[in-house]
Amino acid sequence: MLKLSGVETFYGASQALFGIEFSIAKGEVVTLLGRNGMGKTTTINSIMGIVPPSAGSIEFMGVDVTHLPSFKTANLGIGLVPEGRQIFPNLTVKENLVATASNHQKSADPWSLEKIYEMFPELAARSSSMGNLLSGGEQQMLAVGRALMTNPQLLILDEATEGLAPLVREKIWQSIGQIRDSGLSILVVDKNVADLIKLADRHVIIEKGKVAWIGSSSELKDQEELQHRYLGV
Ligand code: ATP
């Protein structure tokens, strides 16, 4: 479904990614792990064309998206839940959900307001509230709901539980588990390795802009040394 080969990305003269390679199969949940500043967000920004790569290639559903503008890559079926949520503060919850809703891939069973409200009853209760009046957890649910309303085939979540209270974090993971069970492919960046081991199929550890390790949840779980070395756990 998604394949990165030899991706190199720069910010001006400063190189952040040095040949990133990994892939995601249909229905698979893959994580990007690594300490702060190792290149996880840059990898996501490269996939989405926010910071386009200078070398290498990115293929999504058989289409070369390496140099596509972000909106075209999104229209091919990638839904991004960005770091910091970035919901529209001056729109209501409902307006946030419908503003960018689409079904470019003609899903036969598309996400609707009703389905999002069923998954996140907290949002239903706050349907007419302005985005900037929501709690951090509600904002995160809204960011996930907004991405789902574009009916993606791949959902990318960048630090979806950052700064949230443990109970709210648990609720977000439960919802992401439900989304996984519906068959969507997911790429997730987060720092809660224990939660990710439960949720994901495979893990890609990034160290200084390079892939340092790729393996399954059971492999990662058993390798304390690896977790300590690359993730500081
Ligand atoms: P974090 O968990 O802290 O977000 P990360 O693994 O997502 O970390 P990136 O944000 O991708 O890391 O950063 C990778 C490298 O690129 C770092 O050295 C960072 O300083 C650099 N970098 C990130 N954004 C920019 C930018 N806008 N301009 C210049 N350098 C940047």
Short mmCIF file of C-alpha atoms and ligand atoms in Angstrom, two decimals:
data_model
loop_
_atom_site.label_atom_id
_atom_site.label_comp_id
_atom_site.label_asym_id
_atom_site.label_seq_id
_atom_site.Cartn_x
_atom_site.Cartn_y
_atom_site.Cartn_z
CA MET A 1 0.00 0.00 0.00
CA LEU A 2 2.73 2.49 1.01
CA LYS A 3 6.39 2.09 0.10
CA LEU A 4 9.27 4.43 0.92
CA SER A 5 12.59 3.79 -0.84
CA GLY A 6 15.80 5.68 -0.13
CA VAL A 7 13.98 8.83 1.06
CA GLU A 8 16.28 11.78 1.75
CA THR A 9 14.79 15.02 3.03
CA PHE A 10 16.38 18.37 3.84
CA TYR A 11 15.36 21.54 5.70
CA GLY A 12 17.39 24.07 3.69
CA ALA A 13 20.97 22.83 3.85
CA SER A 14 20.32 20.59 6.84
CA GLN A 15 19.63 16.93 6.03
CA ALA A 16 17.02 15.24 8.27
CA LEU A 17 16.39 11.91 6.49
CA PHE A 18 19.16 9.69 5.09
CA GLY A 19 17.57 6.97 2.95
CA ILE A 20 14.42 5.94 4.84
CA GLU A 21 12.96 2.62 3.63
CA PHE A 22 9.90 0.76 4.86
CA SER A 23 6.49 -0.32 3.65
CA ILE A 24 2.95 -0.82 4.94
CA ALA A 25 0.65 -3.55 3.66
CA LYS A 26 -3.12 -3.20 3.37
CA GLY A 27 -4.79 -3.50 6.77
CA GLU A 28 -1.47 -3.31 8.61
CA VAL A 29 -0.71 -1.09 11.62
CA VAL A 30 2.88 0.16 11.61
CA THR A 31 4.57 2.52 14.08
CA LEU A 32 7.44 4.94 13.68
CA LEU A 33 9.46 4.97 16.89
CA GLY A 34 12.54 6.85 18.00
CA ARG A 35 13.65 9.53 20.40
CA ASN A 36 12.92 13.24 19.88
CA GLY A 37 14.38 14.81 16.76
CA MET A 38 15.19 11.51 15.02
CA GLY A 39 13.01 12.21 11.97
CA LYS A 40 9.57 10.70 12.61
CA THR A 41 7.55 13.83 11.84
CA THR A 42 9.83 14.61 8.90
CA THR A 43 9.09 11.13 7.50
CA ILE A 44 5.34 11.85 7.74
CA ASN A 45 5.81 15.31 6.25
CA SER A 46 7.74 13.73 3.37
CA ILE A 47 4.95 11.21 2.70
CA MET A 48 2.37 14.01 2.69
CA GLY A 49 4.46 16.32 0.47
CA ILE A 50 4.63 18.95 3.23
CA VAL A 51 8.43 18.73 3.10
CA PRO A 52 9.09 16.94 -0.21
CA PRO A 53 12.07 14.57 -0.41
CA SER A 54 15.15 15.50 -2.47
CA ALA A 55 15.93 11.88 -3.29
CA GLY A 56 14.26 8.48 -3.16
CA SER A 57 10.65 7.63 -3.86
CA ILE A 58 7.31 7.24 -2.11
CA GLU A 59 4.59 5.10 -3.64
CA PHE A 60 1.00 4.93 -2.39
CA MET A 61 -1.51 2.48 -3.90
CA GLY A 62 0.78 2.08 -6.89
CA VAL A 63 1.00 5.86 -7.54
CA ASP A 64 4.31 7.73 -7.28
CA VAL A 65 3.44 10.50 -4.78
CA THR A 66 7.06 11.64 -4.17
CA HIS A 67 6.54 15.04 -5.74
CA LEU A 68 2.77 15.45 -5.47
CA PRO A 69 1.32 18.43 -3.58
CA SER A 70 -0.25 17.49 -0.23
CA PHE A 71 -3.88 17.82 -1.31
CA LYS A 72 -3.38 15.37 -4.19
CA THR A 73 -1.72 12.78 -1.94
CA ALA A 74 -4.55 13.25 0.59
CA ASN A 75 -7.15 12.79 -2.17
CA LEU A 76 -5.57 9.44 -3.08
CA GLY A 77 -6.64 8.22 0.36
CA ILE A 78 -4.28 9.31 3.13
CA GLY A 79 -5.84 10.93 6.21
CA LEU A 80 -3.44 12.83 8.46
CA VAL A 81 -3.97 13.51 12.16
CA PRO A 82 -1.17 16.04 12.56
CA GLU A 83 1.04 16.68 15.57
CA GLY A 84 -0.66 19.34 17.71
CA ARG A 85 -4.13 18.39 16.33
CA GLN A 86 -4.50 21.62 14.34
CA ILE A 87 -8.28 21.67 14.41
CA PHE A 88 -10.04 24.83 13.16
CA PRO A 89 -10.46 26.89 16.37
CA ASN A 90 -13.18 29.19 15.03
CA LEU A 91 -15.42 26.45 13.60
CA THR A 92 -17.82 24.29 15.60
CA VAL A 93 -17.20 20.58 16.13
CA LYS A 94 -19.71 19.73 13.40
CA GLU A 95 -18.20 22.29 11.00
CA ASN A 96 -14.71 20.89 11.68
CA LEU A 97 -15.96 17.44 10.73
CA VAL A 98 -17.78 18.39 7.54
CA ALA A 99 -15.45 21.17 6.28
CA THR A 100 -12.99 18.79 4.63
CA ALA A 101 -15.18 15.66 4.38
CA SER A 102 -14.87 13.74 1.11
CA ASN A 103 -15.12 10.31 -0.47
CA HIS A 104 -12.67 10.46 -3.37
CA GLN A 105 -12.10 6.70 -3.33
CA LYS A 106 -15.87 6.06 -3.48
CA SER A 107 -16.01 3.97 -0.31
CA ALA A 108 -19.26 1.96 -0.32
CA ASP A 109 -19.67 2.45 3.42
CA PRO A 110 -18.34 5.97 4.05
CA TRP A 111 -17.79 7.60 7.43
CA SER A 112 -20.61 9.94 8.41
CA LEU A 113 -21.25 12.41 11.23
CA GLU A 114 -23.43 9.75 12.89
CA LYS A 115 -20.62 7.16 12.83
CA ILE A 116 -18.08 9.63 14.21
CA TYR A 117 -20.50 10.65 16.98
CA GLU A 118 -21.09 6.99 17.75
CA MET A 119 -17.35 6.40 18.11
CA PHE A 120 -16.85 9.62 20.10
CA PRO A 121 -20.06 10.45 22.04
CA GLU A 122 -18.09 13.30 23.65
CA LEU A 123 -18.11 15.05 20.25
CA ALA A 124 -21.85 14.54 19.77
CA ALA A 125 -22.46 16.29 23.07
CA ARG A 126 -20.31 19.24 21.95
CA SER A 127 -21.45 19.40 18.33
CA SER A 128 -22.15 23.16 18.42
CA SER A 129 -19.12 24.14 20.53
CA MET A 130 -16.29 26.07 18.93
CA GLY A 131 -13.08 24.08 18.40
CA ASN A 132 -11.05 26.31 20.70
CA LEU A 133 -13.39 25.59 23.64
CA LEU A 134 -12.73 21.84 23.62
CA SER A 135 -10.46 20.00 26.04
CA GLY A 136 -7.22 18.49 24.69
CA GLY A 137 -8.80 15.03 24.56
CA GLU A 138 -11.88 16.31 22.73
CA GLN A 139 -9.66 18.17 20.27
CA GLN A 140 -7.74 14.95 19.61
CA MET A 141 -10.97 13.01 19.02
CA LEU A 142 -12.05 15.77 16.65
CA ALA A 143 -8.74 15.57 14.75
CA VAL A 144 -9.20 11.79 14.36
CA GLY A 145 -12.85 12.22 13.34
CA ARG A 146 -11.97 14.92 10.82
CA ALA A 147 -9.37 12.65 9.19
CA LEU A 148 -11.83 9.73 9.07
CA MET A 149 -14.43 11.96 7.37
CA THR A 150 -12.09 12.10 4.34
CA ASN A 151 -12.58 8.29 4.07
CA PRO A 152 -8.87 7.44 3.91
CA GLN A 153 -7.37 4.05 3.14
CA LEU A 154 -4.35 4.90 5.28
CA LEU A 155 -4.63 6.90 8.49
CA ILE A 156 -1.48 8.61 9.78
CA LEU A 157 -1.41 9.71 13.42
CA ASP A 158 1.44 11.91 14.67
CA GLU A 159 1.64 11.97 18.49
CA ALA A 160 -2.10 11.45 18.93
CA THR A 161 -1.90 10.98 22.69
CA GLU A 162 0.70 13.62 23.54
CA GLY A 163 -0.15 15.59 26.66
CA LEU A 164 -3.39 13.69 27.36
CA ALA A 165 -4.47 12.29 30.74
CA PRO A 166 -4.12 8.48 31.04
CA LEU A 167 -7.89 7.83 30.86
CA VAL A 168 -8.31 9.97 27.75
CA ARG A 169 -5.26 8.32 26.21
CA GLU A 170 -6.85 4.93 26.85
CA LYS A 171 -10.03 6.11 25.09
CA ILE A 172 -8.04 7.27 22.04
CA TRP A 173 -6.18 3.93 21.83
CA GLN A 174 -9.50 2.05 22.10
CA SER A 175 -10.91 4.05 19.19
CA ILE A 176 -7.78 3.50 17.13
CA GLY A 177 -8.12 -0.24 17.86
CA GLN A 178 -11.71 -0.09 16.56
CA ILE A 179 -10.53 1.74 13.43
CA ARG A 180 -7.84 -0.93 12.92
CA ASP A 181 -10.45 -3.68 13.29
CA SER A 182 -12.50 -2.03 10.53
CA GLY A 183 -9.58 -2.87 8.19
CA LEU A 184 -7.97 0.55 7.74
CA SER A 185 -4.17 0.70 7.43
CA ILE A 186 -2.56 2.89 10.09
CA LEU A 187 0.85 4.55 10.52
CA VAL A 188 1.30 5.84 14.03
CA VAL A 189 3.97 7.91 15.78
CA ASP A 190 3.81 7.89 19.56
CA LYS A 191 6.02 7.60 22.61
CA ASN A 192 3.95 5.04 24.55
CA VAL A 193 5.75 1.91 23.40
CA ALA A 194 3.74 -0.42 25.65
CA ASP A 195 0.45 0.80 24.12
CA LEU A 196 1.88 0.55 20.61
CA ILE A 197 3.09 -3.03 21.13
CA LYS A 198 -0.53 -3.97 21.90
CA LEU A 199 -1.95 -2.08 18.94
CA ALA A 200 0.48 -2.52 16.05
CA ASP A 201 1.73 -5.32 13.79
CA ARG A 202 5.20 -3.95 13.04
CA HIS A 203 7.52 -1.22 14.26
CA VAL A 204 10.07 0.92 12.44
CA ILE A 205 12.70 2.50 14.70
CA ILE A 206 14.30 5.66 13.34
CA GLU A 207 17.67 6.87 14.58
CA LYS A 208 19.26 10.05 13.22
CA GLY A 209 17.23 10.00 10.02
CA LYS A 210 17.88 6.33 9.22
CA VAL A 211 15.92 3.13 9.82
CA ALA A 212 17.75 1.38 12.65
CA TRP A 213 15.42 -1.62 13.14
CA ILE A 214 12.18 -3.10 11.78
CA GLY A 215 10.32 -5.91 13.49
CA SER A 216 7.07 -7.29 14.88
CA SER A 217 5.46 -6.48 18.22
CA SER A 218 6.57 -9.79 19.73
CA GLU A 219 10.17 -9.18 18.60
CA LEU A 220 10.17 -5.66 20.06
CA LYS A 221 8.57 -6.76 23.31
CA ASP A 222 11.34 -9.25 23.98
CA GLN A 223 14.20 -6.88 23.21
CA GLU A 224 14.67 -4.69 26.24
CA GLU A 225 18.19 -3.75 25.17
CA LEU A 226 16.86 -2.45 21.85
CA GLN A 227 14.10 -0.46 23.52
CA HIS A 228 16.61 1.03 25.91
CA ARG A 229 19.16 1.89 23.21
CA TYR A 230 16.82 3.51 20.67
CA LEU A 231 13.81 4.59 22.68
CA GLY A 232 15.30 5.33 26.09
CA VAL A 233 12.67 3.08 27.73
P1 ATP B 1 9.82 14.82 17.81
O1 ATP B 1 9.31 13.64 18.50
O2 ATP B 1 10.60 15.73 18.70
O3 ATP B 1 8.80 15.55 16.97
P2 ATP B 1 10.88 13.65 15.38
O4 ATP B 1 11.51 12.30 15.44
O5 ATP B 1 9.51 13.77 14.84
O6 ATP B 1 10.95 14.28 16.83
P3 ATP B 1 11.64 15.60 13.42
O7 ATP B 1 10.70 16.65 13.93
O8 ATP B 1 11.29 14.90 12.18
O9 ATP B 1 11.89 14.53 14.57
O10 ATP B 1 13.08 16.25 13.29
C1 ATP B 1 14.18 15.62 12.60
C2 ATP B 1 15.31 16.61 12.47
O11 ATP B 1 14.94 17.67 11.60
C3 ATP B 1 15.74 17.25 13.78
O12 ATP B 1 17.15 17.40 13.77
C4 ATP B 1 15.07 18.60 13.75
O13 ATP B 1 15.83 19.56 14.45
C5 ATP B 1 15.08 18.91 12.24
N1 ATP B 1 13.92 19.76 11.90
C6 ATP B 1 12.62 19.45 12.09
N2 ATP B 1 11.82 20.43 11.62
C7 ATP B 1 12.64 21.39 11.11
C8 ATP B 1 12.43 22.63 10.47
N3 ATP B 1 11.20 23.11 10.25
N4 ATP B 1 13.53 23.34 10.08
C9 ATP B 1 14.78 22.85 10.29
N5 ATP B 1 15.04 21.67 10.87
C10 ATP B 1 13.99 20.94 11.29
#
